[in-house]
Amino acid sequence: MTERETTRLIAWSRELRQVHNRLREALRLTRESLAEGTPGEAATRELLLYCHGFCTALDGHHQGEDRTLFPAIADAHPELRPVLSSLEQDHSMIAHLIGGLRDAVARAAPPEELDRHLEGIAAIMENHFRYEERQLLTVLETLELTAEPPEVLGPI
């Protein structure tokens, strides 16, 4: 194995951490935007932009994992199938929570309600990311996967 191939293999674990950190930052910015409480229509537009970007990124990340990353891990490490199944269930739960947030933003729900949605997503997302990193980072350092990072981890 060449140094470049080794670097690419190890990069999957770094790529996952970087995506998780960017999603954490997007959620932080979304919550800050809500907390600033710009009055009226401008606040709604700004929040819609932040939420749309964050929700799209998080959803895309999970779809990429479900479609490409998790099947590759399951093939290489069948013993991790229960872990992957649990992570996929989290993806489904987070998608449901994102749907609730999108609906709340679309109907211009009060800031307190929007923050409750974001708080729920933040709690599940952080727990999910930490579990995923504990269970998969070592595996990702040796996973042979020929795909582009956006295909595997979402368009972030």
PDB file of C-alpha atoms in Angstrom:
ATOM      1  CA  MET A   1       0.000   0.000   0.000  1.00  0.00           C
ATOM      2  CA  THR A   2       1.410   3.389  -0.960  1.00  0.00           C
ATOM      3  CA  GLU A   3       1.574   6.365   1.392  1.00  0.00           C
ATOM      4  CA  ARG A   4      -1.146   8.101  -0.636  1.00  0.00           C
ATOM      5  CA  GLU A   5      -3.460   5.085  -0.253  1.00  0.00           C
ATOM      6  CA  THR A   6      -2.767   4.964   3.491  1.00  0.00           C
ATOM      7  CA  THR A   7      -3.487   8.674   3.742  1.00  0.00           C
ATOM      8  CA  ARG A   8      -6.791   8.215   1.889  1.00  0.00           C
ATOM      9  CA  LEU A   9      -7.817   5.342   4.142  1.00  0.00           C
ATOM     10  CA  ILE A  10      -7.054   7.228   7.320  1.00  0.00           C
ATOM     11  CA  ALA A  11      -8.748  10.319   5.927  1.00  0.00           C
ATOM     12  CA  TRP A  12     -12.203   8.704   6.254  1.00  0.00           C
ATOM     13  CA  SER A  13     -12.006   8.979  10.037  1.00  0.00           C
ATOM     14  CA  ARG A  14     -10.840  12.600   9.774  1.00  0.00           C
ATOM     15  CA  GLU A  15     -13.535  13.342   7.186  1.00  0.00           C
ATOM     16  CA  LEU A  16     -16.237  12.037   9.530  1.00  0.00           C
ATOM     17  CA  ARG A  17     -14.964  14.132  12.452  1.00  0.00           C
ATOM     18  CA  GLN A  18     -14.760  17.227  10.247  1.00  0.00           C
ATOM     19  CA  VAL A  19     -18.315  16.760   8.971  1.00  0.00           C
ATOM     20  CA  HIS A  20     -19.598  16.290  12.512  1.00  0.00           C
ATOM     21  CA  ASN A  21     -17.798  19.454  13.626  1.00  0.00           C
ATOM     22  CA  ARG A  22     -19.220  21.460  10.709  1.00  0.00           C
ATOM     23  CA  LEU A  23     -22.731  20.229  11.547  1.00  0.00           C
ATOM     24  CA  ARG A  24     -22.225  21.164  15.207  1.00  0.00           C
ATOM     25  CA  GLU A  25     -21.139  24.644  14.100  1.00  0.00           C
ATOM     26  CA  ALA A  26     -24.133  24.989  11.755  1.00  0.00           C
ATOM     27  CA  LEU A  27     -26.468  24.095  14.619  1.00  0.00           C
ATOM     28  CA  ARG A  28     -24.705  26.585  16.909  1.00  0.00           C
ATOM     29  CA  LEU A  29     -25.118  29.359  14.329  1.00  0.00           C
ATOM     30  CA  THR A  30     -28.768  28.451  13.837  1.00  0.00           C
ATOM     31  CA  ARG A  31     -29.416  28.666  17.573  1.00  0.00           C
ATOM     32  CA  GLU A  32     -27.518  31.951  17.838  1.00  0.00           C
ATOM     33  CA  SER A  33     -29.608  33.379  15.020  1.00  0.00           C
ATOM     34  CA  LEU A  34     -32.751  32.430  16.903  1.00  0.00           C
ATOM     35  CA  ALA A  35     -31.430  33.799  20.206  1.00  0.00           C
ATOM     36  CA  GLU A  36     -30.584  37.165  18.638  1.00  0.00           C
ATOM     37  CA  GLY A  37     -34.272  37.597  18.004  1.00  0.00           C
ATOM     38  CA  THR A  38     -34.205  40.009  15.094  1.00  0.00           C
ATOM     39  CA  PRO A  39     -37.811  41.185  14.970  1.00  0.00           C
ATOM     40  CA  GLY A  40     -40.274  40.496  12.231  1.00  0.00           C
ATOM     41  CA  GLU A  41     -39.930  39.129   8.749  1.00  0.00           C
ATOM     42  CA  ALA A  42     -36.123  39.532   8.592  1.00  0.00           C
ATOM     43  CA  ALA A  43     -35.662  37.118  11.502  1.00  0.00           C
ATOM     44  CA  THR A  44     -37.939  34.556   9.880  1.00  0.00           C
ATOM     45  CA  ARG A  45     -36.025  34.774   6.589  1.00  0.00           C
ATOM     46  CA  GLU A  46     -32.668  34.475   8.368  1.00  0.00           C
ATOM     47  CA  LEU A  47     -33.805  31.538  10.451  1.00  0.00           C
ATOM     48  CA  LEU A  48     -35.241  29.833   7.380  1.00  0.00           C
ATOM     49  CA  LEU A  49     -31.841  30.145   5.677  1.00  0.00           C
ATOM     50  CA  TYR A  50     -29.929  28.793   8.661  1.00  0.00           C
ATOM     51  CA  CYS A  51     -32.407  25.992   9.305  1.00  0.00           C
ATOM     52  CA  HIS A  52     -32.639  25.064   5.654  1.00  0.00           C
ATOM     53  CA  GLY A  53     -28.869  24.880   5.353  1.00  0.00           C
ATOM     54  CA  PHE A  54     -28.395  22.971   8.588  1.00  0.00           C
ATOM     55  CA  CYS A  55     -31.297  20.574   8.017  1.00  0.00           C
ATOM     56  CA  THR A  56     -30.254  19.869   4.437  1.00  0.00           C
ATOM     57  CA  ALA A  57     -26.649  19.249   5.475  1.00  0.00           C
ATOM     58  CA  LEU A  58     -27.544  16.938   8.357  1.00  0.00           C
ATOM     59  CA  ASP A  59     -30.061  15.001   6.276  1.00  0.00           C
ATOM     60  CA  GLY A  60     -27.581  14.675   3.388  1.00  0.00           C
ATOM     61  CA  HIS A  61     -24.898  13.441   5.768  1.00  0.00           C
ATOM     62  CA  HIS A  62     -27.131  10.697   7.110  1.00  0.00           C
ATOM     63  CA  GLN A  63     -28.372   9.666   3.664  1.00  0.00           C
ATOM     64  CA  GLY A  64     -24.766   9.313   2.462  1.00  0.00           C
ATOM     65  CA  GLU A  65     -23.900   7.168   5.447  1.00  0.00           C
ATOM     66  CA  ASP A  66     -26.957   4.956   4.985  1.00  0.00           C
ATOM     67  CA  ARG A  67     -26.468   4.608   1.224  1.00  0.00           C
ATOM     68  CA  THR A  68     -22.677   4.206   0.949  1.00  0.00           C
ATOM     69  CA  LEU A  69     -20.691   4.173   4.181  1.00  0.00           C
ATOM     70  CA  PHE A  70     -22.703   1.800   6.345  1.00  0.00           C
ATOM     71  CA  PRO A  71     -23.054  -0.923   3.672  1.00  0.00           C
ATOM     72  CA  ALA A  72     -19.270  -0.808   3.115  1.00  0.00           C
ATOM     73  CA  ILE A  73     -18.652  -1.142   6.853  1.00  0.00           C
ATOM     74  CA  ALA A  74     -21.199  -3.981   7.135  1.00  0.00           C
ATOM     75  CA  ASP A  75     -19.450  -5.857   4.325  1.00  0.00           C
ATOM     76  CA  ALA A  76     -16.002  -5.430   5.870  1.00  0.00           C
ATOM     77  CA  HIS A  77     -17.102  -5.825   9.512  1.00  0.00           C
ATOM     78  CA  PRO A  78     -20.312  -7.875   9.816  1.00  0.00           C
ATOM     79  CA  GLU A  79     -19.952  -7.844  13.603  1.00  0.00           C
ATOM     80  CA  LEU A  80     -20.830  -4.117  13.495  1.00  0.00           C
ATOM     81  CA  ARG A  81     -24.250  -4.632  11.908  1.00  0.00           C
ATOM     82  CA  PRO A  82     -26.094  -4.087  15.240  1.00  0.00           C
ATOM     83  CA  VAL A  83     -24.198  -0.804  15.721  1.00  0.00           C
ATOM     84  CA  LEU A  84     -25.035   0.283  12.175  1.00  0.00           C
ATOM     85  CA  SER A  85     -28.690  -0.628  12.679  1.00  0.00           C
ATOM     86  CA  SER A  86     -28.798   1.519  15.824  1.00  0.00           C
ATOM     87  CA  LEU A  87     -27.180   4.427  13.968  1.00  0.00           C
ATOM     88  CA  GLU A  88     -29.704   4.098  11.137  1.00  0.00           C
ATOM     89  CA  GLN A  89     -32.535   4.219  13.687  1.00  0.00           C
ATOM     90  CA  ASP A  90     -31.003   7.444  15.011  1.00  0.00           C
ATOM     91  CA  HIS A  91     -30.977   8.803  11.448  1.00  0.00           C
ATOM     92  CA  SER A  92     -34.684   8.091  11.167  1.00  0.00           C
ATOM     93  CA  MET A  93     -35.412   9.764  14.512  1.00  0.00           C
ATOM     94  CA  ILE A  94     -33.327  12.827  13.588  1.00  0.00           C
ATOM     95  CA  ALA A  95     -35.094  13.064  10.201  1.00  0.00           C
ATOM     96  CA  HIS A  96     -38.422  13.087  12.050  1.00  0.00           C
ATOM     97  CA  LEU A  97     -37.183  15.865  14.367  1.00  0.00           C
ATOM     98  CA  ILE A  98     -35.899  17.871  11.396  1.00  0.00           C
ATOM     99  CA  GLY A  99     -39.327  17.542   9.779  1.00  0.00           C
ATOM    100  CA  GLY A 100     -40.894  19.007  12.910  1.00  0.00           C
ATOM    101  CA  LEU A 101     -38.427  21.894  12.884  1.00  0.00           C
ATOM    102  CA  ARG A 102     -39.065  22.609   9.212  1.00  0.00           C
ATOM    103  CA  ASP A 103     -42.806  22.655   9.828  1.00  0.00           C
ATOM    104  CA  ALA A 104     -42.382  24.988  12.808  1.00  0.00           C
ATOM    105  CA  VAL A 105     -40.177  27.369  10.813  1.00  0.00           C
ATOM    106  CA  ALA A 106     -42.585  27.334   7.858  1.00  0.00           C
ATOM    107  CA  ARG A 107     -45.498  28.389  10.065  1.00  0.00           C
ATOM    108  CA  ALA A 108     -43.373  31.014  11.881  1.00  0.00           C
ATOM    109  CA  ALA A 109     -43.635  29.336  15.279  1.00  0.00           C
ATOM    110  CA  PRO A 110     -42.576  31.419  18.291  1.00  0.00           C
ATOM    111  CA  PRO A 111     -38.844  31.439  19.135  1.00  0.00           C
ATOM    112  CA  GLU A 112     -39.375  29.342  22.268  1.00  0.00           C
ATOM    113  CA  GLU A 113     -40.945  26.551  20.216  1.00  0.00           C
ATOM    114  CA  LEU A 114     -38.217  26.714  17.575  1.00  0.00           C
ATOM    115  CA  ASP A 115     -35.572  26.521  20.283  1.00  0.00           C
ATOM    116  CA  ARG A 116     -37.247  23.412  21.739  1.00  0.00           C
ATOM    117  CA  HIS A 117     -37.012  21.780  18.313  1.00  0.00           C
ATOM    118  CA  LEU A 118     -33.346  22.751  18.008  1.00  0.00           C
ATOM    119  CA  GLU A 119     -32.635  21.565  21.556  1.00  0.00           C
ATOM    120  CA  GLY A 120     -34.119  18.141  20.782  1.00  0.00           C
ATOM    121  CA  ILE A 121     -32.133  17.836  17.571  1.00  0.00           C
ATOM    122  CA  ALA A 122     -28.966  18.974  19.357  1.00  0.00           C
ATOM    123  CA  ALA A 123     -29.342  16.371  22.111  1.00  0.00           C
ATOM    124  CA  ILE A 124     -29.975  13.442  19.784  1.00  0.00           C
ATOM    125  CA  MET A 125     -27.410  14.609  17.224  1.00  0.00           C
ATOM    126  CA  GLU A 126     -24.608  14.993  19.772  1.00  0.00           C
ATOM    127  CA  ASN A 127     -25.328  11.628  21.366  1.00  0.00           C
ATOM    128  CA  HIS A 128     -25.450  10.037  17.902  1.00  0.00           C
ATOM    129  CA  PHE A 129     -22.183  11.650  16.757  1.00  0.00           C
ATOM    130  CA  ARG A 130     -20.312  10.588  19.899  1.00  0.00           C
ATOM    131  CA  TYR A 131     -21.565   6.986  19.655  1.00  0.00           C
ATOM    132  CA  GLU A 132     -20.758   6.854  15.948  1.00  0.00           C
ATOM    133  CA  GLU A 133     -17.257   8.179  16.522  1.00  0.00           C
ATOM    134  CA  ARG A 134     -16.597   5.744  19.408  1.00  0.00           C
ATOM    135  CA  GLN A 135     -17.832   2.776  17.392  1.00  0.00           C
ATOM    136  CA  LEU A 136     -16.593   3.561  13.875  1.00  0.00           C
ATOM    137  CA  LEU A 137     -13.504   5.799  13.809  1.00  0.00           C
ATOM    138  CA  THR A 138     -11.052   2.923  14.223  1.00  0.00           C
ATOM    139  CA  VAL A 139     -12.849   0.964  11.500  1.00  0.00           C
ATOM    140  CA  LEU A 140     -12.804   3.985   9.196  1.00  0.00           C
ATOM    141  CA  GLU A 141      -9.027   4.236   9.483  1.00  0.00           C
ATOM    142  CA  THR A 142      -8.720   0.933   7.623  1.00  0.00           C
ATOM    143  CA  LEU A 143     -11.850   0.932   5.482  1.00  0.00           C
ATOM    144  CA  GLU A 144     -11.169   0.545   1.776  1.00  0.00           C
ATOM    145  CA  LEU A 145     -13.824   2.615   0.090  1.00  0.00           C
ATOM    146  CA  THR A 146     -13.453   4.142  -3.351  1.00  0.00           C
ATOM    147  CA  ALA A 147     -15.870   7.037  -3.272  1.00  0.00           C
ATOM    148  CA  GLU A 148     -15.789  10.787  -2.930  1.00  0.00           C
ATOM    149  CA  PRO A 149     -16.378  12.296   0.543  1.00  0.00           C
ATOM    150  CA  PRO A 150     -19.582  14.162  -0.458  1.00  0.00           C
ATOM    151  CA  GLU A 151     -21.078  10.892  -1.702  1.00  0.00           C
ATOM    152  CA  VAL A 152     -20.222   9.132   1.559  1.00  0.00           C
ATOM    153  CA  LEU A 153     -20.645  11.857   4.184  1.00  0.00           C
ATOM    154  CA  GLY A 154     -22.967  14.344   2.556  1.00  0.00           C
ATOM    155  CA  PRO A 155     -22.425  17.565   0.642  1.00  0.00           C
ATOM    156  CA  ILE A 156     -20.714  19.552   3.364  1.00  0.00           C
TER     157      ILE A 156
END
